[in-house]
PDB file of C-alpha atoms in Angstrom:
ATOM      1  CA  MET F 182      90.993 187.678 -57.740  1.00 50.00           C
ATOM      2  CA  LYS F 183      90.037 191.219 -58.641  1.00 49.00           C
ATOM      3  CA  HIS F 184      86.375 190.820 -57.454  1.00 52.00           C
ATOM      4  CA  LEU F 185      87.336 189.493 -54.082  1.00 53.00           C
ATOM      5  CA  ASN F 186      86.900 192.742 -52.048  1.00 50.00           C
ATOM      6  CA  TYR F 187      83.485 193.274 -53.609  1.00 45.00           C
ATOM      7  CA  LEU F 188      82.537 189.672 -52.838  1.00 50.00           C
ATOM      8  CA  ILE F 189      83.570 190.019 -49.193  1.00 46.00           C
ATOM      9  CA  LEU F 190      81.294 193.059 -48.743  1.00 45.00           C
ATOM     10  CA  PHE F 191      78.468 191.454 -50.674  1.00 45.00           C
ATOM     11  CA  CYS F 192      78.334 188.114 -48.927  1.00 46.00           C
ATOM     12  CA  ILE F 193      78.803 188.855 -45.240  1.00 43.00           C
ATOM     13  CA  VAL F 194      76.005 191.323 -44.766  1.00 42.00           C
ATOM     14  CA  LEU F 195      73.114 189.441 -43.050  1.00 40.00           C
ATOM     15  CA  ILE F 196      70.359 191.734 -41.844  1.00 35.00           C
ATOM     16  CA  SER F 197      66.862 190.848 -40.517  1.00 37.00           C
ATOM     17  CA  CYS F 198      67.189 187.233 -41.389  1.00 43.00           C
ATOM     18  CA  SER F 199      65.993 183.833 -40.069  1.00 43.00           C
ATOM     19  CA  LYS F 200      67.993 180.668 -40.223  1.00 48.00           C
ATOM     20  CA  THR F 201      67.159 177.762 -42.586  1.00 69.00           C
ATOM     21  CA  SER F 202      69.489 174.780 -42.174  1.00 81.00           C
ATOM     22  CA  THR F 203      69.378 171.332 -40.637  1.00 87.00           C
ATOM     23  CA  PHE F 204      71.848 170.490 -37.826  1.00 87.00           C
ATOM     24  CA  VAL F 205      72.542 166.834 -36.997  1.00 93.00           C
ATOM     25  CA  ALA F 206      75.372 166.496 -34.483  1.00 92.00           C
ATOM     26  CA  ASP F 207      78.513 164.497 -35.327  1.00 94.00           C
ATOM     27  CA  ASN F 208      78.956 161.475 -33.120  1.00 95.00           C
ATOM     28  CA  ASN F 209      82.579 162.466 -32.303  1.00 92.00           C
ATOM     29  CA  ASN F 210      81.902 166.165 -31.638  1.00 90.00           C
ATOM     30  CA  ASN F 211      78.280 167.264 -30.960  1.00 88.00           C
ATOM     31  CA  GLN F 212      79.026 170.861 -31.854  1.00 87.00           C
ATOM     32  CA  LEU F 213      79.970 169.948 -35.374  1.00 93.00           C
ATOM     33  CA  PRO F 214      77.432 168.885 -37.999  1.00 94.00           C
ATOM     34  CA  GLN F 215      77.536 165.277 -39.112  1.00 97.00           C
ATOM     35  CA  TYR F 216      78.952 164.867 -42.566  1.00 98.00           C
ATOM     36  CA  SER F 217      76.114 164.275 -45.058  1.00 97.00           C
ATOM     37  CA  GLU F 218      75.251 164.493 -48.772  1.00 97.00           C
ATOM     38  CA  SER F 219      71.588 165.383 -48.653  1.00 94.00           C
ATOM     39  CA  GLY F 220      71.558 169.227 -48.916  1.00 92.00           C
ATOM     40  CA  ARG F 221      71.207 170.146 -45.185  1.00 92.00           C
ATOM     41  CA  ASN F 222      72.628 173.642 -45.997  1.00 91.00           C
ATOM     42  CA  ILE F 223      75.178 173.468 -43.194  1.00 93.00           C
ATOM     43  CA  ALA F 224      78.954 173.475 -42.776  1.00 96.00           C
ATOM     44  CA  GLY F 225      81.227 173.203 -39.716  1.00 95.00           C
ATOM     45  CA  ALA F 226      84.866 172.951 -38.697  1.00 96.00           C
ATOM     46  CA  LEU F 227      87.253 173.493 -35.840  1.00 93.00           C
ATOM     47  CA  PHE F 228      89.079 176.837 -35.998  1.00 91.00           C
ATOM     48  CA  ASN F 229      92.096 176.648 -33.680  1.00 88.00           C
ATOM     49  CA  ASP F 230      90.041 173.993 -31.842  1.00 86.00           C
ATOM     50  CA  THR F 231      87.028 176.317 -31.482  1.00 87.00           C
ATOM     51  CA  THR F 232      83.793 175.308 -33.182  1.00 90.00           C
ATOM     52  CA  TRP F 233      82.850 177.191 -36.324  1.00 92.00           C
ATOM     53  CA  ARG F 234      79.544 176.777 -38.114  1.00 91.00           C
ATOM     54  CA  SER F 235      78.016 178.289 -41.271  1.00 90.00           C
ATOM     55  CA  ASN F 236      75.032 180.577 -41.578  1.00 77.00           C
ATOM     56  CA  VAL F 237      72.190 180.103 -44.097  1.00 70.00           C
ATOM     57  CA  TYR F 238      69.285 182.628 -44.002  1.00 61.00           C
ATOM     58  CA  ILE F 239      66.105 183.747 -45.624  1.00 55.00           C
ATOM     59  CA  SER F 240      65.375 187.492 -45.295  1.00 48.00           C
ATOM     60  CA  VAL F 241      62.167 187.986 -43.378  1.00 47.00           C
ATOM     61  CA  LEU F 242      61.728 191.344 -45.060  1.00 44.00           C
ATOM     62  CA  SER F 243      62.258 190.509 -48.615  1.00 41.00           C
ATOM     63  CA  GLY F 244      62.193 186.721 -48.799  1.00 46.00           C
ATOM     64  CA  THR F 245      65.633 186.874 -50.373  1.00 48.00           C
ATOM     65  CA  TYR F 246      67.901 183.866 -49.919  1.00 54.00           C
ATOM     66  CA  ILE F 247      71.160 184.767 -48.282  1.00 56.00           C
ATOM     67  CA  SER F 248      73.572 181.950 -48.118  1.00 69.00           C
ATOM     68  CA  GLY F 249      76.444 180.843 -45.950  1.00 85.00           C
ATOM     69  CA  PHE F 250      77.871 179.228 -49.105  1.00 92.00           C
ATOM     70  CA  TRP F 251      78.616 180.892 -52.433  1.00 94.00           C
ATOM     71  CA  ILE F 252      80.241 179.741 -55.599  1.00 96.00           C
ATOM     72  CA  ILE F 253      81.326 182.740 -57.739  1.00 95.00           C
ATOM     73  CA  SER F 254      83.121 182.245 -61.028  1.00 95.00           C
ATOM     74  CA  SER F 255      84.629 184.910 -63.220  1.00 89.00           C
ATOM     75  CA  LEU F 256      84.572 183.935 -66.870  1.00 85.00           C
ATOM     76  CA  SER F 257      86.700 186.857 -67.930  1.00 83.00           C
ATOM     77  CA  GLY F 258      89.127 186.145 -65.071  1.00 77.00           C
ATOM     78  CA  ASP F 259      90.993 183.046 -64.161  1.00 84.00           C
ATOM     79  CA  SER F 260      89.427 181.703 -60.978  1.00 92.00           C
ATOM     80  CA  THR F 261      86.410 180.590 -59.017  1.00 96.00           C
ATOM     81  CA  THR F 262      85.833 181.484 -55.363  1.00 95.00           C
ATOM     82  CA  ILE F 263      84.114 179.245 -52.830  1.00 96.00           C
ATOM     83  CA  ILE F 264      82.778 181.222 -49.843  1.00 95.00           C
ATOM     84  CA  PHE F 265      81.801 179.946 -46.459  1.00 95.00           C
ATOM     85  CA  ASN F 266      80.131 182.484 -44.103  1.00 92.00           C
ATOM     86  CA  GLY F 267      79.892 181.512 -40.480  1.00 90.00           C
ATOM     87  CA  LYS F 268      80.441 182.174 -36.835  1.00 87.00           C
ATOM     88  CA  LEU F 269      82.556 180.893 -33.983  1.00 85.00           C
ATOM     89  CA  SER F 270      80.860 179.175 -31.046  1.00 75.00           C
ATOM     90  CA  TYR F 271      82.818 178.870 -27.771  1.00 63.00           C
ATOM     91  CA  ASN F 272      80.683 176.766 -25.553  1.00 57.00           C
ATOM     92  CA  SER F 273      77.459 175.372 -26.995  1.00 50.00           C
ATOM     93  CA  ILE F 274      75.477 174.776 -30.181  1.00 50.00           C
ATOM     94  CA  SER F 275      73.058 177.524 -29.308  1.00 48.00           C
ATOM     95  CA  PHE F 276      75.831 180.035 -28.766  1.00 46.00           C
ATOM     96  CA  VAL F 277      76.498 180.192 -32.488  1.00 47.00           C
ATOM     97  CA  ASP F 278      73.113 181.861 -32.986  1.00 48.00           C
ATOM     98  CA  SER F 279      73.500 184.425 -30.175  1.00 48.00           C
ATOM     99  CA  LEU F 280      74.631 188.030 -30.363  1.00 49.00           C
ATOM    100  CA  PRO F 281      78.090 187.536 -28.865  1.00 57.00           C
ATOM    101  CA  SER F 282      79.170 184.966 -31.452  1.00 70.00           C
ATOM    102  CA  ILE F 283      81.986 186.071 -33.761  1.00 79.00           C
ATOM    103  CA  PRO F 284      81.601 186.186 -37.607  1.00 83.00           C
ATOM    104  CA  LEU F 285      84.381 184.316 -39.437  1.00 88.00           C
ATOM    105  CA  ASN F 286      84.290 183.726 -43.173  1.00 91.00           C
ATOM    106  CA  PHE F 287      86.493 181.737 -45.495  1.00 92.00           C
ATOM    107  CA  PHE F 288      87.174 182.553 -49.146  1.00 93.00           C
ATOM    108  CA  VAL F 289      88.805 179.740 -51.091  1.00 95.00           C
ATOM    109  CA  VAL F 290      90.215 180.875 -54.487  1.00 94.00           C
ATOM    110  CA  ILE F 291      90.901 178.197 -57.096  1.00 95.00           C
ATOM    111  CA  LYS F 292      92.702 179.380 -60.181  1.00 93.00           C
ATOM    112  CA  GLY F 293      92.039 177.893 -63.584  1.00 92.00           C
ATOM    113  CA  LEU F 294      88.509 176.686 -62.548  1.00 94.00           C
ATOM    114  CA  LYS F 295      85.613 178.197 -64.461  1.00 92.00           C
ATOM    115  CA  ILE F 296      81.966 177.353 -63.806  1.00 94.00           C
ATOM    116  CA  GLU F 297      80.090 178.489 -66.965  1.00 93.00           C
ATOM    117  CA  ASN F 298      76.566 177.323 -65.912  1.00 91.00           C
ATOM    118  CA  GLN F 299      74.864 175.294 -63.273  1.00 92.00           C
ATOM    119  CA  ASP F 300      75.558 171.986 -64.950  1.00 93.00           C
ATOM    120  CA  SER F 301      79.308 172.859 -64.873  1.00 95.00           C
ATOM    121  CA  LEU F 302      79.196 172.185 -61.142  1.00 97.00           C
ATOM    122  CA  PHE F 303      79.636 168.527 -62.133  1.00 97.00           C
ATOM    123  CA  LYS F 304      83.310 169.514 -62.751  1.00 95.00           C
ATOM    124  CA  LEU F 305      83.723 169.508 -58.996  1.00 97.00           C
ATOM    125  CA  ASN F 306      82.410 166.014 -58.401  1.00 98.00           C
ATOM    126  CA  ASN F 307      84.939 163.777 -56.619  1.00 98.00           C
ATOM    127  CA  LYS F 308      87.552 166.503 -57.075  1.00 98.00           C
ATOM    128  CA  THR F 309      90.283 167.562 -54.683  1.00 98.00           C
ATOM    129  CA  PHE F 310      91.962 170.987 -54.930  1.00 98.00           C
ATOM    130  CA  ASN F 311      95.232 171.416 -52.998  1.00 97.00           C
ATOM    131  CA  LEU F 312      96.051 174.891 -51.645  1.00 95.00           C
ATOM    132  CA  ASP F 313      99.628 176.117 -52.166  1.00 92.00           C
ATOM    133  CA  GLY F 314      99.112 179.755 -50.977  1.00 89.00           C
ATOM    134  CA  ASN F 315      99.717 181.041 -54.490  1.00 87.00           C
ATOM    135  CA  ASN F 316      97.608 179.606 -57.311  1.00 88.00           C
ATOM    136  CA  ASN F 317      95.046 178.180 -54.895  1.00 93.00           C
ATOM    137  CA  TYR F 318      94.689 179.821 -51.460  1.00 92.00           C
ATOM    138  CA  VAL F 319      92.177 180.649 -48.693  1.00 92.00           C
ATOM    139  CA  THR F 320      91.499 184.122 -47.277  1.00 89.00           C
ATOM    140  CA  LEU F 321      89.539 184.777 -44.099  1.00 86.00           C
ATOM    141  CA  THR F 322      87.664 187.749 -42.653  1.00 83.00           C
ATOM    142  CA  TYR F 323      87.367 187.949 -38.929  1.00 76.00           C
ATOM    143  CA  SER F 324      84.948 190.433 -37.317  1.00 69.00           C
ATOM    144  CA  TYR F 325      84.916 191.435 -33.680  1.00 59.00           C
ATOM    145  CA  ASP F 326      83.925 194.678 -31.855  1.00 51.00           C
ATOM    146  CA  ASN F 327      83.087 196.259 -35.220  1.00 51.00           C
ATOM    147  CA  PHE F 328      86.643 195.709 -36.607  1.00 49.00           C
ATOM    148  CA  ARG F 329      87.141 193.501 -39.647  1.00 56.00           C
ATOM    149  CA  PHE F 330      90.509 192.122 -40.542  1.00 55.00           C
ATOM    150  CA  LEU F 331      91.428 190.546 -43.879  1.00 59.00           C
ATOM    151  CA  LYS F 332      94.014 187.790 -43.472  1.00 54.00           C
ATOM    152  CA  ASN F 333      95.708 186.666 -46.725  1.00 58.00           C
ATOM    153  CA  LYS F 334      98.888 184.879 -45.573  1.00 56.00           C
ATOM    154  CA  GLU F 335     100.573 181.711 -46.584  1.00 74.00           C
ATOM    155  CA  SER F 336      97.738 179.127 -46.802  1.00 88.00           C
ATOM    156  CA  LEU F 337      97.968 175.386 -47.349  1.00 93.00           C
ATOM    157  CA  GLY F 338      95.529 172.573 -47.159  1.00 96.00           C
ATOM    158  CA  ASN F 339      92.839 171.191 -49.419  1.00 98.00           C
ATOM    159  CA  ILE F 340      89.133 171.239 -50.237  1.00 98.00           C
ATOM    160  CA  VAL F 341      87.496 167.999 -51.353  1.00 99.00           C
ATOM    161  CA  PHE F 342      84.187 167.928 -53.240  1.00 98.00           C
ATOM    162  CA  LYS F 343      83.177 164.382 -52.476  1.00 98.00           C
ATOM    163  CA  LYS F 344      79.759 164.496 -54.199  1.00 98.00           C
ATOM    164  CA  VAL F 345      78.053 166.920 -56.464  1.00 98.00           C
ATOM    165  CA  GLN F 346      74.521 165.978 -57.545  1.00 97.00           C
ATOM    166  CA  LYS F 347      71.261 167.388 -58.851  1.00 94.00           C
ATOM    167  CA  ASN F 348      68.413 167.562 -56.463  1.00 88.00           C
ATOM    168  CA  SER F 349      65.901 165.711 -58.658  1.00 81.00           C
ATOM    169  CA  SER F 350      63.176 165.953 -56.004  1.00 80.00           C
ATOM    170  CA  PHE F 351      62.940 169.709 -56.307  1.00 78.00           C
ATOM    171  CA  THR F 352      62.572 172.125 -59.207  1.00 79.00           C
ATOM    172  CA  ILE F 353      62.354 175.922 -59.710  1.00 78.00           C
ATOM    173  CA  GLY F 354      61.003 177.904 -62.592  1.00 78.00           C
ATOM    174  CA  ASP F 355      58.009 177.470 -64.820  1.00 78.00           C
ATOM    175  CA  GLY F 356      59.585 176.758 -68.175  1.00 78.00           C
ATOM    176  CA  SER F 357      58.946 180.198 -69.686  1.00 87.00           C
ATOM    177  CA  PRO F 358      61.673 181.789 -71.783  1.00 85.00           C
ATOM    178  CA  ASN F 359      63.109 183.861 -68.939  1.00 80.00           C
ATOM    179  CA  ASN F 360      62.298 181.337 -66.194  1.00 80.00           C
ATOM    180  CA  PRO F 361      63.614 177.916 -67.226  1.00 79.00           C
ATOM    181  CA  ILE F 362      62.877 174.803 -65.117  1.00 80.00           C
ATOM    182  CA  ILE F 363      66.087 173.779 -63.271  1.00 82.00           C
ATOM    183  CA  ASN F 364      67.103 171.512 -60.378  1.00 86.00           C
ATOM    184  CA  PRO F 365      69.195 172.974 -57.620  1.00 90.00           C
ATOM    185  CA  PHE F 366      72.529 171.142 -56.988  1.00 94.00           C
ATOM    186  CA  ILE F 367      73.764 169.618 -53.675  1.00 95.00           C
ATOM    187  CA  VAL F 368      77.505 170.139 -53.102  1.00 97.00           C
ATOM    188  CA  SER F 369      79.037 168.124 -50.351  1.00 98.00           C
ATOM    189  CA  GLY F 370      82.629 167.675 -49.198  1.00 99.00           C
ATOM    190  CA  LEU F 371      85.461 168.272 -46.673  1.00 99.00           C
ATOM    191  CA  PHE F 372      88.172 170.955 -46.032  1.00 98.00           C
ATOM    192  CA  ASN F 373      91.300 171.461 -43.992  1.00 98.00           C
ATOM    193  CA  PHE F 374      93.298 174.708 -44.064  1.00 95.00           C
ATOM    194  CA  THR F 375      96.289 176.267 -42.404  1.00 92.00           C
ATOM    195  CA  ILE F 376      97.021 179.999 -42.585  1.00 87.00           C
ATOM    196  CA  ASN F 377     100.510 181.074 -41.310  1.00 82.00           C
ATOM    197  CA  GLY F 378     101.692 184.604 -40.694  1.00 72.00           C
ATOM    198  CA  THR F 379     101.877 186.945 -37.744  1.00 72.00           C
ATOM    199  CA  SER F 380      99.233 184.655 -36.260  1.00 77.00           C
ATOM    200  CA  ASN F 381      98.671 181.069 -37.230  1.00 84.00           C
ATOM    201  CA  TYR F 382      95.242 179.606 -37.961  1.00 87.00           C
ATOM    202  CA  ASP F 383      94.357 175.883 -38.141  1.00 92.00           C
ATOM    203  CA  ILE F 384      91.070 174.948 -39.671  1.00 94.00           C
ATOM    204  CA  LYS F 385      90.445 171.228 -39.494  1.00 96.00           C
ATOM    205  CA  ASP F 386      87.690 168.629 -39.678  1.00 97.00           C
ATOM    206  CA  GLY F 387      85.761 170.859 -42.048  1.00 98.00           C
ATOM    207  CA  ARG F 388      82.692 169.457 -43.696  1.00 98.00           C
ATOM    208  CA  PHE F 389      79.830 170.954 -45.848  1.00 97.00           C
ATOM    209  CA  ASP F 390      76.533 169.829 -47.352  1.00 96.00           C
ATOM    210  CA  MET F 391      75.093 172.779 -49.269  1.00 94.00           C
ATOM    211  CA  VAL F 392      72.465 173.559 -51.859  1.00 91.00           C
ATOM    212  CA  ALA F 393      73.730 175.637 -54.858  1.00 92.00           C
ATOM    213  CA  GLN F 394      71.371 177.355 -57.171  1.00 88.00           C
ATOM    214  CA  TRP F 395      72.058 179.536 -60.249  1.00 84.00           C
ATOM    215  CA  LYS F 396      71.421 183.269 -59.708  1.00 78.00           C
ATOM    216  CA  THR F 397      70.945 182.580 -55.925  1.00 83.00           C
ATOM    217  CA  ASN F 398      74.234 181.452 -54.480  1.00 89.00           C
ATOM    218  CA  LEU F 399      75.859 180.361 -57.723  1.00 92.00           C
ATOM    219  CA  ILE F 400      77.067 183.559 -59.364  1.00 92.00           C
ATOM    220  CA  ILE F 401      78.631 183.651 -62.823  1.00 91.00           C
ATOM    221  CA  ILE F 402      80.482 186.962 -63.668  1.00 91.00           C
ATOM    222  CA  GLN F 403      80.875 187.514 -67.368  1.00 81.00           C
TER     223      GLN F 403
END
């Protein structure tokens, strides 16, 4: 996807922010979030058996919402990119929020999928996308000691959107011509990836329960 390098730079910069997500521990692994479908704004997985968790922030300087989850669709292109920004945690839940934690971000590219507007998110409901490393694939960025490496090797696996729903209990906008009243969406599901190359990466037991909102973390490129 031609916009991918721009998206990587745009989506992983998190400066002067405070976290806004709800963590409820999974019964089988208390460092992973429990699977849910209520818009807790959290994701988690095991990355080579190390705990990975997403980041969702509000900027304390500008009030801008900076998400650990993005859906970016190119109407002039041929794909939609699902982005998960997060960090590795080696020994505890609190470690993921500490300075030594390591940023690690996943970019899932799905060819042939176009999201034209917010209601088009219903296309994802109860939908599974299999990754073949060619048409559909996952890329990761891994940042440590100020070095960032882009890994785009043979990738297999799948991402499952188990439930996509409108959040009917919350609205934004005032109904004016340039500020329509809309409901944010809740996008929940599972993922498992393998990336094979010089190094092998196994991402398993992935789960996400995220809010998606047009012009916030749902971006449509004309």
